[in-house]
C-alpha cells in the first residue's frame, strides 16, 4: 500500500506537469487533452465515492451510469484551462485526504468498481495509480511509458495479464510491453515466434 500511494503522488506530479498545455489532441481516440484532464479530476471524485462507501458502509457507486460519466467528461472538457487545472488539484487533494481517513477495517470493505465487479477497498489506490500514470502518457506532452517507474510497469503488466483475455506473451523492453498491454502505441515487440504482435484495444 505504501508504495502504491507513492505511485499516486508520482503519477499526479507527472499529470500536473503535462496539464500546462491543454490545447491539442491526446493519444486517445476522440479525446483531446481537455477530455483527459476532465476525466482525471472526475475519476478522483468517483473513487472518492468508493472511499466513502468503504468508510460508511452505505453504497455509493463511482458513477450514476456510463452515460452520465461520459456526459460529465464532455461538459467538463469545456471548462477554462485554469479551472481544469485547479479542479484536478482539488480533486486529487480530496481523494488523498479521504483515503487517509480509512481504518484498517474499512480498507477491507467490499465495494464495486465502475464495471460492477466486487473488489476490496484496498484496490482503490491501485485504480488511481493506473489512471494518473497511464493518462500522464496519454496527455501527449512528452511523457512516455519509459518515464514511469519500473516497479509500477512490472505491476501493471502483471495486473493486465491477469485481467485481459488471451493476451499473448511478447518479447521486448518493459515500457513497450506495458504500452502494448494497455492498448497504446508501442514498438520493437515480437511474439514467442519472433513475429510482430497485433495491437490491442485500449483497456483504460
mmCIF file of C-alpha atoms in Angstrom:
data_model
loop_
_atom_site.group_PDB
_atom_site.id
_atom_site.type_symbol
_atom_site.label_atom_id
_atom_site.label_comp_id
_atom_site.label_asym_id
_atom_site.label_seq_id
_atom_site.Cartn_x
_atom_site.Cartn_y
_atom_site.Cartn_z
ATOM 1 C CA UNK A 1 0.000 0.000 0.000
ATOM 2 C CA UNK A 2 2.774 2.429 0.891
ATOM 3 C CA UNK A 3 4.455 2.057 -2.499
ATOM 4 C CA UNK A 4 1.143 2.344 -4.346
ATOM 5 C CA UNK A 5 0.429 5.629 -2.555
ATOM 6 C CA UNK A 6 3.874 6.831 -3.632
ATOM 7 C CA UNK A 7 2.987 5.911 -7.222
ATOM 8 C CA UNK A 8 -0.160 8.036 -6.950
ATOM 9 C CA UNK A 9 1.947 11.021 -5.922
ATOM 10 C CA UNK A 10 4.456 10.390 -8.718
ATOM 11 C CA UNK A 11 1.748 9.995 -11.348
ATOM 12 C CA UNK A 12 -0.138 13.043 -10.108
ATOM 13 C CA UNK A 13 3.029 15.131 -10.424
ATOM 14 C CA UNK A 14 3.578 13.866 -13.963
ATOM 15 C CA UNK A 15 -0.008 14.676 -14.908
ATOM 16 C CA UNK A 16 0.145 18.124 -13.344
ATOM 17 C CA UNK A 17 3.195 18.971 -15.407
ATOM 18 C CA UNK A 18 1.524 17.659 -18.562
ATOM 19 C CA UNK A 19 -1.529 19.837 -17.909
ATOM 20 C CA UNK A 20 0.447 23.007 -18.593
ATOM 21 C CA UNK A 21 -0.740 22.855 -22.211
ATOM 22 C CA UNK A 22 -4.327 21.643 -22.607
ATOM 23 C CA UNK A 23 -4.801 22.582 -26.240
ATOM 24 C CA UNK A 24 -4.403 19.770 -28.704
ATOM 25 C CA UNK A 25 -5.236 16.095 -29.159
ATOM 26 C CA UNK A 26 -4.346 13.345 -26.727
ATOM 27 C CA UNK A 27 -3.141 9.876 -27.647
ATOM 28 C CA UNK A 28 -6.661 8.517 -27.072
ATOM 29 C CA UNK A 29 -9.118 8.288 -29.974
ATOM 30 C CA UNK A 30 -11.731 11.077 -29.938
ATOM 31 C CA UNK A 31 -10.341 12.660 -26.758
ATOM 32 C CA UNK A 32 -8.469 15.937 -26.560
ATOM 33 C CA UNK A 33 -6.083 16.767 -23.737
ATOM 34 C CA UNK A 34 -9.014 18.586 -22.162
ATOM 35 C CA UNK A 35 -11.028 15.357 -22.128
ATOM 36 C CA UNK A 36 -8.188 13.531 -20.394
ATOM 37 C CA UNK A 37 -7.854 16.329 -17.829
ATOM 38 C CA UNK A 38 -11.601 16.300 -17.198
ATOM 39 C CA UNK A 39 -11.610 12.532 -16.800
ATOM 40 C CA UNK A 40 -8.705 12.665 -14.365
ATOM 41 C CA UNK A 41 -10.386 15.005 -11.913
ATOM 42 C CA UNK A 42 -13.804 13.387 -12.253
ATOM 43 C CA UNK A 43 -12.238 9.967 -11.678
ATOM 44 C CA UNK A 44 -10.654 11.195 -8.448
ATOM 45 C CA UNK A 45 -14.073 12.222 -7.161
ATOM 46 C CA UNK A 46 -15.588 8.952 -8.408
ATOM 47 C CA UNK A 47 -13.011 6.968 -6.461
ATOM 48 C CA UNK A 48 -13.779 9.242 -3.532
ATOM 49 C CA UNK A 49 -17.305 7.833 -3.695
ATOM 50 C CA UNK A 50 -15.850 4.358 -3.187
ATOM 51 C CA UNK A 51 -13.789 5.589 -0.245
ATOM 52 C CA UNK A 52 -16.962 6.986 1.323
ATOM 53 C CA UNK A 53 -18.723 3.664 0.670
ATOM 54 C CA UNK A 54 -15.924 1.827 2.462
ATOM 55 C CA UNK A 55 -15.971 4.298 5.345
ATOM 56 C CA UNK A 56 -19.730 4.325 5.960
ATOM 57 C CA UNK A 57 -20.949 1.013 4.546
ATOM 58 C CA UNK A 58 -23.546 2.931 2.524
ATOM 59 C CA UNK A 59 -23.462 2.042 -1.169
ATOM 60 C CA UNK A 60 -22.059 4.883 -3.254
ATOM 61 C CA UNK A 61 -21.201 3.925 -6.861
ATOM 62 C CA UNK A 62 -18.435 5.653 -8.779
ATOM 63 C CA UNK A 63 -20.819 6.997 -11.434
ATOM 64 C CA UNK A 64 -24.625 7.069 -11.791
ATOM 65 C CA UNK A 65 -24.192 5.413 -15.197
ATOM 66 C CA UNK A 66 -21.728 5.150 -18.067
ATOM 67 C CA UNK A 67 -23.792 7.703 -19.956
ATOM 68 C CA UNK A 68 -23.638 10.182 -17.084
ATOM 69 C CA UNK A 69 -19.880 9.663 -16.790
ATOM 70 C CA UNK A 70 -19.337 10.387 -20.469
ATOM 71 C CA UNK A 71 -21.624 13.410 -20.428
ATOM 72 C CA UNK A 72 -19.811 14.867 -17.414
ATOM 73 C CA UNK A 73 -16.458 14.464 -19.169
ATOM 74 C CA UNK A 74 -17.736 16.208 -22.290
ATOM 75 C CA UNK A 75 -19.085 19.097 -20.223
ATOM 76 C CA UNK A 76 -16.010 19.450 -18.019
ATOM 77 C CA UNK A 77 -13.719 19.436 -21.062
ATOM 78 C CA UNK A 78 -15.222 22.817 -21.990
ATOM 79 C CA UNK A 79 -14.039 24.491 -18.774
ATOM 80 C CA UNK A 80 -11.371 27.202 -18.962
ATOM 81 C CA UNK A 81 -7.868 25.758 -18.819
ATOM 82 C CA UNK A 82 -7.054 27.208 -15.405
ATOM 83 C CA UNK A 83 -10.292 25.837 -13.983
ATOM 84 C CA UNK A 84 -9.480 22.388 -15.343
ATOM 85 C CA UNK A 85 -6.080 22.515 -13.677
ATOM 86 C CA UNK A 86 -7.469 23.750 -10.355
ATOM 87 C CA UNK A 87 -10.228 21.122 -10.488
ATOM 88 C CA UNK A 88 -7.562 18.462 -10.949
ATOM 89 C CA UNK A 89 -5.563 19.768 -7.986
ATOM 90 C CA UNK A 90 -8.607 19.994 -5.733
ATOM 91 C CA UNK A 91 -9.959 16.553 -6.646
ATOM 92 C CA UNK A 92 -6.569 14.899 -6.099
ATOM 93 C CA UNK A 93 -6.284 16.552 -2.685
ATOM 94 C CA UNK A 94 -9.811 15.459 -1.730
ATOM 95 C CA UNK A 95 -9.137 11.846 -2.676
ATOM 96 C CA UNK A 96 -5.838 11.704 -0.800
ATOM 97 C CA UNK A 97 -7.433 13.220 2.285
ATOM 98 C CA UNK A 98 -10.364 10.801 2.118
ATOM 99 C CA UNK A 99 -8.135 7.747 1.768
ATOM 100 C CA UNK A 100 -6.102 8.860 4.769
ATOM 101 C CA UNK A 101 -9.207 8.601 6.984
ATOM 102 C CA UNK A 102 -9.885 4.894 6.392
ATOM 103 C CA UNK A 103 -9.156 2.471 9.190
ATOM 104 C CA UNK A 104 -7.574 -0.932 8.616
ATOM 105 C CA UNK A 105 -11.041 -2.493 8.935
ATOM 106 C CA UNK A 106 -12.620 -0.066 6.468
ATOM 107 C CA UNK A 107 -9.895 -0.792 3.905
ATOM 108 C CA UNK A 108 -11.145 -4.399 3.900
ATOM 109 C CA UNK A 109 -14.718 -3.399 2.981
ATOM 110 C CA UNK A 110 -16.192 -4.830 -0.218
ATOM 111 C CA UNK A 111 -17.221 -2.257 -2.820
ATOM 112 C CA UNK A 112 -17.828 -2.338 -6.586
ATOM 113 C CA UNK A 113 -15.801 -0.833 -9.393
ATOM 114 C CA UNK A 114 -17.227 1.035 -12.378
ATOM 115 C CA UNK A 115 -17.930 -2.277 -14.146
ATOM 116 C CA UNK A 116 -19.941 -3.573 -11.195
ATOM 117 C CA UNK A 117 -17.372 -6.117 -10.038
ATOM 118 C CA UNK A 118 -16.950 -6.634 -6.296
ATOM 119 C CA UNK A 119 -13.489 -5.573 -5.095
ATOM 120 C CA UNK A 120 -11.872 -4.820 -1.724
ATOM 121 C CA UNK A 121 -11.405 -1.155 -0.848
ATOM 122 C CA UNK A 122 -7.654 -1.791 -0.775
ATOM 123 C CA UNK A 123 -7.856 -1.781 -4.588
ATOM 124 C CA UNK A 124 -8.801 1.929 -4.714
ATOM 125 C CA UNK A 125 -5.225 3.280 -4.578
ATOM 126 C CA UNK A 126 -4.158 0.933 -7.378
ATOM 127 C CA UNK A 127 -7.089 2.078 -9.520
ATOM 128 C CA UNK A 128 -5.992 5.691 -9.070
ATOM 129 C CA UNK A 129 -2.358 4.816 -9.735
ATOM 130 C CA UNK A 130 -3.243 3.342 -13.107
ATOM 131 C CA UNK A 131 -5.260 6.435 -14.013
ATOM 132 C CA UNK A 132 -2.586 9.023 -13.256
ATOM 133 C CA UNK A 133 0.328 7.010 -14.627
ATOM 134 C CA UNK A 134 -1.212 5.887 -17.911
ATOM 135 C CA UNK A 135 -3.051 9.145 -18.613
ATOM 136 C CA UNK A 136 0.139 11.113 -17.966
ATOM 137 C CA UNK A 137 1.347 9.409 -21.142
ATOM 138 C CA UNK A 138 -1.994 9.878 -22.917
ATOM 139 C CA UNK A 139 -1.766 13.653 -22.479
ATOM 140 C CA UNK A 140 0.952 13.532 -25.159
ATOM 141 C CA UNK A 141 3.147 16.146 -23.501
ATOM 142 C CA UNK A 142 6.430 14.283 -23.883
ATOM 143 C CA UNK A 143 5.924 11.645 -21.180
ATOM 144 C CA UNK A 144 6.279 8.032 -22.307
ATOM 145 C CA UNK A 145 5.954 4.673 -20.575
ATOM 146 C CA UNK A 146 9.751 4.720 -20.257
ATOM 147 C CA UNK A 147 9.371 7.670 -17.870
ATOM 148 C CA UNK A 148 7.188 5.671 -15.458
ATOM 149 C CA UNK A 149 8.681 3.752 -12.501
ATOM 150 C CA UNK A 150 9.886 0.289 -13.481
ATOM 151 C CA UNK A 151 8.262 -1.359 -10.460
ATOM 152 C CA UNK A 152 4.940 0.218 -11.457
ATOM 153 C CA UNK A 153 5.313 -1.018 -15.035
ATOM 154 C CA UNK A 154 6.029 -4.523 -13.776
ATOM 155 C CA UNK A 155 2.954 -4.456 -11.519
ATOM 156 C CA UNK A 156 0.844 -3.022 -14.352
ATOM 157 C CA UNK A 157 1.860 -5.737 -16.802
ATOM 158 C CA UNK A 158 1.130 -8.469 -14.256
ATOM 159 C CA UNK A 159 -2.248 -6.911 -13.480
ATOM 160 C CA UNK A 160 -3.315 -6.637 -17.110
ATOM 161 C CA UNK A 161 -2.177 -10.154 -17.958
ATOM 162 C CA UNK A 162 -4.475 -11.499 -15.241
ATOM 163 C CA UNK A 163 -7.488 -9.393 -16.269
ATOM 164 C CA UNK A 164 -7.340 -9.284 -20.091
ATOM 165 C CA UNK A 165 -8.415 -12.339 -22.033
ATOM 166 C CA UNK A 166 -5.946 -14.239 -24.210
ATOM 167 C CA UNK A 167 -3.035 -11.821 -24.104
ATOM 168 C CA UNK A 168 -0.061 -13.323 -25.952
ATOM 169 C CA UNK A 169 3.405 -13.363 -24.437
ATOM 170 C CA UNK A 170 5.608 -10.704 -26.009
ATOM 171 C CA UNK A 171 9.323 -10.065 -26.039
ATOM 172 C CA UNK A 172 10.730 -6.565 -25.766
ATOM 173 C CA UNK A 173 11.521 -3.684 -23.392
ATOM 174 C CA UNK A 174 9.275 -3.450 -20.322
ATOM 175 C CA UNK A 175 7.918 0.047 -21.176
ATOM 176 C CA UNK A 176 6.913 -1.156 -24.637
ATOM 177 C CA UNK A 177 5.257 -4.252 -23.177
ATOM 178 C CA UNK A 178 3.257 -2.022 -20.827
ATOM 179 C CA UNK A 179 2.221 0.240 -23.690
ATOM 180 C CA UNK A 180 1.146 -2.780 -25.741
ATOM 181 C CA UNK A 181 -0.853 -4.336 -22.904
ATOM 182 C CA UNK A 182 -2.622 -1.014 -22.273
ATOM 183 C CA UNK A 183 -3.560 -0.759 -25.942
ATOM 184 C CA UNK A 184 -1.253 2.199 -26.555
ATOM 185 C CA UNK A 185 1.308 2.747 -29.338
ATOM 186 C CA UNK A 186 4.426 0.602 -28.963
ATOM 187 C CA UNK A 187 7.442 -0.522 -30.956
ATOM 188 C CA UNK A 188 10.004 -3.308 -31.121
ATOM 189 C CA UNK A 189 7.823 -6.120 -29.792
ATOM 190 C CA UNK A 190 7.561 -9.668 -31.083
ATOM 191 C CA UNK A 191 5.643 -12.747 -30.023
ATOM 192 C CA UNK A 192 7.128 -16.056 -28.898
ATOM 193 C CA UNK A 193 7.810 -16.964 -32.536
ATOM 194 C CA UNK A 194 9.599 -13.699 -33.295
ATOM 195 C CA UNK A 195 6.722 -12.212 -35.288
ATOM 196 C CA UNK A 196 5.413 -8.645 -34.804
ATOM 197 C CA UNK A 197 2.410 -8.561 -32.465
ATOM 198 C CA UNK A 198 -1.004 -7.154 -33.321
ATOM 199 C CA UNK A 199 -2.199 -4.085 -31.356
ATOM 200 C CA UNK A 200 -4.713 -4.498 -28.539
ATOM 201 C CA UNK A 201 -7.663 -2.131 -27.932
ATOM 202 C CA UNK A 202 -7.228 0.361 -25.058
ATOM 203 C CA UNK A 203 -8.004 -1.149 -21.664
ATOM 204 C CA UNK A 204 -8.269 2.126 -19.701
#
